[in-house]
Amino acid sequence: MGHGPAVKLGRDDAANYKTRLGVWMFILYTLVYAGFVVINAVNPGLMQKVILGQTLAVVYGFGLIVFAFVLAIIYNQLCNAAEKRMNQ
Amino acid sequence: MVYTQSPLAIGLFVFFVVFVLGLSFYLARRTTSAAGYYAAGGNIHWFVNGIAFAGDYLSAASFLGICGMIATAGFDGWMYAIGYLAGWMVALFLVAEPMKRLGKFTFTDALDSKFNSKAIQLMAAISTLAVSVFYLIPQMVGAGVLVQPLLGMPHWVGVCIVGIVVTIIVATAGMASTTYVQFFKGALLLICSTIVVIALLTRGLGTSPDQGGTKDYHQFQTLQAVVAADGALQVAGYDVVAGPESKFGEAGFVKLTQNGTETIWKLKENASGYELAETLFVTKMADGTKTYNGAAKEDGKFFAVGHIKEITVDGKSVASTGSIGPLAYLSRFKDSTVVLWGKKYIMDGANKITIYYQKPTPGSRILRPGLKFKVDNATGTQKFNFISLMLALFCGTAALPHILIRYYTVPSQAAARKSTIVAIAAIGFFYILTLYLGLGAMTNGVINLTDNNMSAPLLALSFGVILFAVISSLAFATVLGTVSGLIVASAGAIAHDLMDNFLGMNMTEKGKVMAGKISAMVIGCIAIYLGIIFEGMNVSFLVGWAFAVAASANLPAILMLLFWKKTTAQGVAASILVGLTTALGLILVSPDMWVRYGLLPQDAPVAFNSPAAISIPASFIALVLVSLLTQKKGVAVEDAANA
């Protein structure tokens, strides 16, 4: 299936900034995700502890989903700002 | 498990499937005339694209598989949801924008634009083929389970219907599953699931799930047995066929008869002898016929299960909670005792008996990992298996060709970003719903123990046949769309990449089309075959394998291409080859495949089912080593950030 780019993209001076930002946010999320996996593998009993009326597993699980969304919003805001600032 | 069919459900189902197919055809024709799907897609609004991402992603696997696994194994099923969602962060932060900047959106395109290498063409085609076929299996299995309660047909008929319909569509017309169809399906699935969850919370938790008063739940009995002076077991009203000293007794069961009907009971010692708890059992005779609780399937003796034994509110035991909020639902669930179902196999002469027995479990134990994946006092291998699966889910999303291609359809990098965020919001919200759907199925008497994939639609059925029909039809239409896309992709890999490009067969235009159609038909047949032999396996588990294969074969190549300047063509080819063969090889010798071959799982050469933790690093190492060895000969890739 040969097809060229759908859209012509102009020069983007914010590209380097956005790439670096993406890598850092990826590392941050990966650490939180890894924390979840490691607790489950090493000390699963801890996940049954009740925090805020729910088991830690439920709190952490909901947390990972909400955190993904919050992080994505922050990333988008920072990228928008950078595109505005750098692509004058 | 027998289901009664409702003409309303069948009518709605046919209407919905025809409507969605018609819409696909109509839009596919319209977009073809408008300079093609991809170019036309350049104008799609980011919000529509975001929901369409969700429509693509929330395939049969997410909806059926995750809910089914939560319904039988609690939190462990939800781990899949958490892993799938986390995978989107890899797509958003690392892959989406650099790929968009590269101007290439499929794996093969991106590789082709950088290296014009025969080895890469071959590897990329084989990898596309392997990933597509692996992704086809859960879709076909999902289609098979959907038609059983809806149309009253056996599993294999459902698989054949999907296979044949899709193959005909692809081989005659060619079908592009368009963004607007996926948007429509994604949005409807979200809305319907939300309605079911609201209905579920309104119903609350109760100890006798009568499905809102429409269907009586089977009351499971307990009997008291005493040991007579001569040591024999005695149960009032029953004759003991196989007691504690028999093969059944060794496994913790007894077999009784009453009026000529055999039943199996779970033994539990108590002060005055034994307490016997009713079980469900499937007997497979030497000639292959099966009986369910000693009777034919049609007799309906094999009950749907799922109930709470005891609900505690503020230290007091109650029969039901009444309407309840979403957080209170989880919190009350945590304080309840829920009856889960264990499974044991016994060989009785030539008959293989599968016994499903009650296992009362505290809610707090269900709302934490460990019921499916062994993590408590686990061996190193078991822990490795778990970590490996979570790694595959994390890395798989960004390596799926049909997800990456969707970035093509938005006009700018900012729009690519925004649509990913809409997708994350929609998918995240949906996965929160799945937790309730799964727990709802677990406690509302709708689970079929021989195949848990239908738990979510059957939960919807307990709220009325319309919801059930709409949700099942959406799931089925999604299967059709996904299967068509995968078959087109695999046929393209064979006809275009392999035969035309790699082998350099000089085919006429007509010949190419013919080759594509024949490939589509062959793959359709393979998909039908695989869909039938994998019946009864949880579809989410099967998707886990597809993710492992995709992540091992493609992700290292994609990431290194974007982020490492020294990547060479040979390095990429080696990485795909190593990732693919390691992942496939390990899956083929895994315990779960051993069961499929009819052997015992403990005899499998490897002790784990998830290959990712070995195959992904192996693929990375192969790429780096071979790239370093071929620096002078190879073409170095520019860093995408500077492109």
CSV table of N, CA and C in Angstrom, one decimal, chain A residues 1 3-7 9 12 15-16 18-19 22-23 25-26 29-30 33 36-37 40-42 44-45 47-48 50 53-55 57-58 61-62 64-65 68-69 71-73 75-76 79-80 83, chain B residues 38 75 78-79 82-83 85-86 89-90 92-94 97 100-101 103 109 327 330-331 334 364-365 367-369 375-376 383 386 390 394 408 410-411 413 417-418 421 425 428 432 435 496 563 641-642:
chain,number,residue,atom,x,y,z
A,1,MET,N,0.8,-1.2,0.0
A,1,MET,CA,0.0,0.0,0.0
A,1,MET,C,0.9,1.2,0.0
A,3,HIS,N,1.4,5.1,-0.1
A,3,HIS,CA,0.7,6.4,0.0
A,3,HIS,C,1.6,7.4,0.7
A,4,GLY,N,1.6,8.6,0.2
A,4,GLY,CA,2.5,9.6,0.7
A,4,GLY,C,1.8,10.2,1.9
A,5,PRO,N,2.4,11.2,2.5
A,5,PRO,CA,1.9,11.9,3.7
A,5,PRO,C,0.5,12.5,3.4
A,6,ALA,N,-0.4,12.4,4.3
A,6,ALA,CA,-1.8,12.9,4.1
A,6,ALA,C,-1.8,14.4,4.2
A,7,VAL,N,-0.9,14.9,5.0
A,7,VAL,CA,-0.9,16.3,5.2
A,7,VAL,C,0.5,16.9,5.1
A,9,LEU,N,3.3,18.9,6.5
A,9,LEU,CA,3.6,19.6,7.7
A,9,LEU,C,4.7,20.6,7.5
A,12,ASP,N,8.7,22.6,12.2
A,12,ASP,CA,8.3,22.6,13.6
A,12,ASP,C,9.5,22.8,14.5
A,15,ALA,N,9.8,20.7,17.9
A,15,ALA,CA,9.9,19.2,17.9
A,15,ALA,C,10.8,18.7,18.9
A,16,ASN,N,12.0,19.3,19.0
A,16,ASN,CA,13.0,18.7,20.0
A,16,ASN,C,12.4,18.8,21.4
A,18,LYS,N,9.3,18.9,22.4
A,18,LYS,CA,8.2,17.9,22.6
A,18,LYS,C,8.7,16.5,22.7
A,19,THR,N,9.8,16.2,21.9
A,19,THR,CA,10.3,14.8,22.0
A,19,THR,C,10.9,14.6,23.4
A,22,GLY,N,8.1,14.3,25.9
A,22,GLY,CA,7.5,13.0,25.8
A,22,GLY,C,8.2,11.9,26.5
A,23,VAL,N,9.6,11.9,26.3
A,23,VAL,CA,10.4,10.9,26.9
A,23,VAL,C,10.3,11.0,28.4
A,25,MET,N,7.9,12.3,30.3
A,25,MET,CA,6.6,11.9,30.9
A,25,MET,C,6.4,10.4,30.7
A,26,PHE,N,7.0,9.8,29.7
A,26,PHE,CA,6.9,8.4,29.5
A,26,PHE,C,7.6,7.7,30.7
A,29,TYR,N,5.5,8.0,33.9
A,29,TYR,CA,4.3,7.0,33.9
A,29,TYR,C,4.8,5.6,34.1
A,30,THR,N,5.9,5.3,33.4
A,30,THR,CA,6.4,3.9,33.4
A,30,THR,C,6.8,3.5,34.9
A,33,TYR,N,3.6,2.8,36.8
A,33,TYR,CA,3.1,1.6,36.3
A,33,TYR,C,3.9,0.4,36.9
A,36,PHE,N,3.2,-0.5,40.4
A,36,PHE,CA,2.0,-1.3,40.5
A,36,PHE,C,2.4,-2.8,40.3
A,37,VAL,N,3.1,-3.0,39.2
A,37,VAL,CA,3.5,-4.4,38.8
A,37,VAL,C,4.3,-5.0,39.9
A,40,ASN,N,2.5,-6.0,43.1
A,40,ASN,CA,1.7,-7.2,42.8
A,40,ASN,C,2.6,-8.4,42.8
A,41,ALA,N,3.8,-8.3,42.3
A,41,ALA,CA,4.7,-9.5,42.2
A,41,ALA,C,5.4,-9.8,43.5
A,42,VAL,N,5.7,-8.7,44.2
A,42,VAL,CA,6.6,-9.0,45.4
A,42,VAL,C,5.8,-9.1,46.7
A,44,PRO,N,1.9,-9.1,47.2
A,44,PRO,CA,0.5,-8.9,46.8
A,44,PRO,C,-0.5,-8.7,48.0
A,45,GLY,N,-0.1,-9.2,49.2
A,45,GLY,CA,-0.9,-9.0,50.3
A,45,GLY,C,-1.2,-7.5,50.6
A,47,MET,N,-1.8,-5.3,48.5
A,47,MET,CA,-2.8,-4.8,47.7
A,47,MET,C,-4.2,-4.9,48.3
A,48,GLN,N,-4.3,-5.7,49.3
A,48,GLN,CA,-5.6,-6.0,50.0
A,48,GLN,C,-5.9,-5.0,51.1
A,50,VAL,N,-6.8,-1.7,53.1
A,50,VAL,CA,-7.9,-0.8,52.8
A,50,VAL,C,-7.4,0.7,53.0
A,53,GLY,N,-11.3,3.6,52.1
A,53,GLY,CA,-12.5,2.8,52.0
A,53,GLY,C,-12.5,1.7,50.9
A,54,GLN,N,-11.3,1.7,50.1
A,54,GLN,CA,-11.2,0.7,49.1
A,54,GLN,C,-9.9,-0.1,49.3
A,55,THR,N,-9.8,-1.2,48.6
A,55,THR,CA,-8.5,-1.9,48.6
A,55,THR,C,-7.5,-1.1,47.9
A,57,ALA,N,-5.4,-2.1,45.7
A,57,ALA,CA,-5.4,-2.5,44.3
A,57,ALA,C,-6.4,-1.6,43.5
A,58,VAL,N,-7.6,-1.4,44.1
A,58,VAL,CA,-8.6,-0.6,43.4
A,58,VAL,C,-8.2,0.8,43.3
A,61,GLY,N,-5.3,1.1,40.8
A,61,GLY,CA,-5.8,0.9,39.5
A,61,GLY,C,-6.6,2.1,38.9
A,62,PHE,N,-7.5,2.6,39.7
A,62,PHE,CA,-8.2,3.9,39.4
A,62,PHE,C,-7.2,5.0,39.2
A,64,LEU,N,-4.0,4.8,38.3
A,64,LEU,CA,-3.3,4.7,37.0
A,64,LEU,C,-4.1,5.2,35.9
A,65,ILE,N,-5.4,4.9,35.9
A,65,ILE,CA,-6.3,5.4,34.8
A,65,ILE,C,-6.4,6.9,34.8
A,68,ALA,N,-3.1,8.7,33.9
A,68,ALA,CA,-2.8,8.7,32.5
A,68,ALA,C,-3.5,9.8,31.8
A,69,PHE,N,-4.8,10.1,32.2
A,69,PHE,CA,-5.5,11.1,31.6
A,69,PHE,C,-5.0,12.5,32.0
A,71,LEU,N,-1.9,13.2,33.0
A,71,LEU,CA,-0.6,13.4,32.4
A,71,LEU,C,-0.8,13.8,30.9
A,72,ALA,N,-1.7,13.2,30.2
A,72,ALA,CA,-2.0,13.4,28.8
A,72,ALA,C,-2.4,14.9,28.6
A,73,ILE,N,-3.3,15.4,29.5
A,73,ILE,CA,-3.7,16.8,29.4
A,73,ILE,C,-2.6,17.7,29.6
A,75,TYR,N,0.6,17.2,29.2
A,75,TYR,CA,1.5,17.1,28.0
A,75,TYR,C,0.9,17.9,26.8
A,76,ASN,N,-0.4,17.8,26.6
A,76,ASN,CA,-1.0,18.6,25.5
A,76,ASN,C,-0.8,20.1,25.7
A,79,CYS,N,2.7,21.2,25.2
A,79,CYS,CA,3.1,21.1,23.8
A,79,CYS,C,2.4,22.3,23.0
A,80,ASN,N,1.2,22.6,23.3
A,80,ASN,CA,0.5,23.7,22.7
A,80,ASN,C,1.3,25.0,23.0
A,83,GLU,N,4.5,25.1,21.0
A,83,GLU,CA,4.3,25.3,19.6
A,83,GLU,C,4.0,26.8,19.3
B,38,TYR,N,-7.4,7.6,3.0
B,38,TYR,CA,-6.3,8.3,3.8
B,38,TYR,C,-6.3,9.8,3.6
B,75,PHE,N,-10.1,-9.0,40.2
B,75,PHE,CA,-9.2,-8.0,39.9
B,75,PHE,C,-8.2,-8.3,38.8
B,78,TRP,N,-9.1,-7.2,35.5
B,78,TRP,CA,-9.0,-5.8,35.3
B,78,TRP,C,-7.6,-5.4,35.1
B,79,MET,N,-6.6,-6.2,35.5
B,79,MET,CA,-5.2,-5.9,35.2
B,79,MET,C,-5.0,-5.8,33.7
B,82,ILE,N,-5.9,-2.3,32.8
B,82,ILE,CA,-4.9,-1.3,33.3
B,82,ILE,C,-3.7,-1.3,32.3
B,83,GLY,N,-3.3,-2.5,31.9
B,83,GLY,CA,-2.1,-2.7,31.0
B,83,GLY,C,-2.4,-2.1,29.6
B,85,LEU,N,-4.5,0.2,28.9
B,85,LEU,CA,-4.6,1.7,28.9
B,85,LEU,C,-3.2,2.3,29.0
B,86,ALA,N,-2.3,1.7,29.8
B,86,ALA,CA,-0.9,2.2,30.0
B,86,ALA,C,-0.2,2.1,28.7
B,89,MET,N,0.0,5.3,26.7
B,89,MET,CA,1.0,6.3,27.1
B,89,MET,C,2.2,6.2,26.3
B,90,VAL,N,2.6,4.9,25.9
B,90,VAL,CA,3.7,4.7,25.1
B,90,VAL,C,3.4,5.3,23.7
B,92,LEU,N,1.3,7.7,23.0
B,92,LEU,CA,1.2,9.2,23.0
B,92,LEU,C,2.5,9.9,23.1
B,93,PHE,N,3.3,9.4,24.1
B,93,PHE,CA,4.5,10.1,24.5
B,93,PHE,C,5.7,9.8,23.5
B,94,LEU,N,5.8,8.6,23.0
B,94,LEU,CA,7.0,8.2,22.3
B,94,LEU,C,6.7,8.1,20.8
B,97,GLU,N,3.8,11.5,17.8
B,97,GLU,CA,4.3,12.7,17.1
B,97,GLU,C,5.6,12.5,16.3
B,100,LYS,N,4.3,11.0,13.2
B,100,LYS,CA,3.6,12.0,12.4
B,100,LYS,C,4.6,12.9,11.7
B,101,ARG,N,5.7,13.2,12.3
B,101,ARG,CA,6.7,14.1,11.7
B,101,ARG,C,7.4,13.4,10.6
B,103,GLY,N,6.0,11.5,8.7
B,103,GLY,CA,5.0,11.4,7.6
B,103,GLY,C,4.7,10.0,7.2
B,109,ASP,N,5.7,1.3,5.9
B,109,ASP,CA,6.0,2.5,5.2
B,109,ASP,C,7.2,3.2,5.8
B,327,LEU,N,-18.8,4.2,44.3
B,327,LEU,CA,-17.7,3.9,45.2
B,327,LEU,C,-18.3,3.0,46.4
B,330,LEU,N,-18.2,-0.7,45.3
B,330,LEU,CA,-17.0,-1.4,45.5
B,330,LEU,C,-16.7,-1.6,46.9
B,331,SER,N,-17.0,-0.7,47.8
B,331,SER,CA,-16.7,-0.8,49.2
B,331,SER,C,-17.6,-1.9,49.8
B,334,LYS,N,-16.4,-5.2,48.7
B,334,LYS,CA,-15.2,-5.6,49.5
B,334,LYS,C,-15.5,-6.3,50.8
B,364,SER,N,-12.8,-8.6,49.6
B,364,SER,CA,-11.5,-7.8,49.6
B,364,SER,C,-10.4,-8.7,48.9
B,365,ARG,N,-10.6,-10.0,48.9
B,365,ARG,CA,-9.6,-10.9,48.2
B,365,ARG,C,-9.8,-10.8,46.7
B,367,LEU,N,-11.0,-8.1,45.1
B,367,LEU,CA,-10.6,-6.8,44.7
B,367,LEU,C,-9.1,-6.6,44.8
B,368,ARG,N,-8.3,-7.6,44.7
B,368,ARG,CA,-6.9,-7.5,44.6
B,368,ARG,C,-6.4,-8.6,43.8
B,369,PRO,N,-5.2,-8.5,43.2
B,369,PRO,CA,-4.7,-9.5,42.2
B,369,PRO,C,-4.4,-10.9,42.9
B,375,VAL,N,0.3,-15.0,42.4
B,375,VAL,CA,1.4,-14.1,42.9
B,375,VAL,C,1.7,-14.3,44.4
B,376,ASP,N,0.8,-14.9,45.1
B,376,ASP,CA,1.0,-15.2,46.5
B,376,ASP,C,1.9,-16.4,46.7
B,383,LYS,N,6.0,-15.5,39.0
B,383,LYS,CA,6.2,-14.1,39.1
B,383,LYS,C,6.6,-13.5,37.7
B,386,PHE,N,3.8,-13.3,35.3
B,386,PHE,CA,3.0,-12.1,35.5
B,386,PHE,C,3.6,-10.9,35.0
B,390,MET,N,2.4,-8.2,31.9
B,390,MET,CA,2.1,-6.8,32.1
B,390,MET,C,3.0,-6.0,31.2
B,394,PHE,N,1.8,-3.4,28.1
B,394,PHE,CA,2.3,-2.1,28.1
B,394,PHE,C,2.9,-1.7,26.7
B,408,TYR,N,-2.9,8.9,10.8
B,408,TYR,CA,-2.9,9.5,9.4
B,408,TYR,C,-4.1,10.4,9.2
B,410,VAL,N,-5.7,12.6,10.9
B,410,VAL,CA,-6.0,13.9,11.5
B,410,VAL,C,-5.0,14.9,10.8
B,411,PRO,N,-5.4,16.2,10.8
B,411,PRO,CA,-4.6,17.2,10.0
B,411,PRO,C,-3.3,17.6,10.6
B,413,GLN,N,-0.1,17.7,14.0
B,413,GLN,CA,0.5,17.0,15.2
B,413,GLN,C,-0.4,17.3,16.4
B,417,ARG,N,-2.3,14.6,18.8
B,417,ARG,CA,-2.2,14.6,20.3
B,417,ARG,C,-3.6,14.6,20.9
B,418,LYS,N,-4.4,15.6,20.5
B,418,LYS,CA,-5.7,15.7,21.1
B,418,LYS,C,-6.6,14.5,20.9
B,421,ILE,N,-5.7,11.9,23.4
B,421,ILE,CA,-6.2,12.2,24.7
B,421,ILE,C,-7.7,11.9,24.8
B,425,ALA,N,-9.2,9.2,27.4
B,425,ALA,CA,-10.4,9.4,28.2
B,425,ALA,C,-11.5,8.4,28.0
B,428,GLY,N,-10.3,4.9,29.0
B,428,GLY,CA,-10.1,4.8,30.5
B,428,GLY,C,-11.5,4.7,31.1
B,432,ILE,N,-13.1,1.6,33.4
B,432,ILE,CA,-13.7,1.7,34.7
B,432,ILE,C,-15.1,1.0,34.7
B,435,LEU,N,-15.0,-2.8,35.0
B,435,LEU,CA,-14.8,-3.4,36.4
B,435,LEU,C,-16.2,-3.6,37.0
B,496,HIS,N,1.1,-7.9,-2.0
B,496,HIS,CA,1.8,-6.7,-2.4
B,496,HIS,C,3.3,-6.8,-1.9
B,563,PHE,N,14.5,6.8,17.6
B,563,PHE,CA,15.3,7.4,18.6
B,563,PHE,C,16.8,7.1,18.5
B,641,ALA,N,13.9,13.3,15.7
B,641,ALA,CA,13.7,14.6,16.3
B,641,ALA,C,14.3,15.8,15.5
B,642,ASN,N,15.3,15.4,14.7
B,642,ASN,CA,15.9,16.5,13.9
B,642,ASN,C,15.4,16.5,12.5
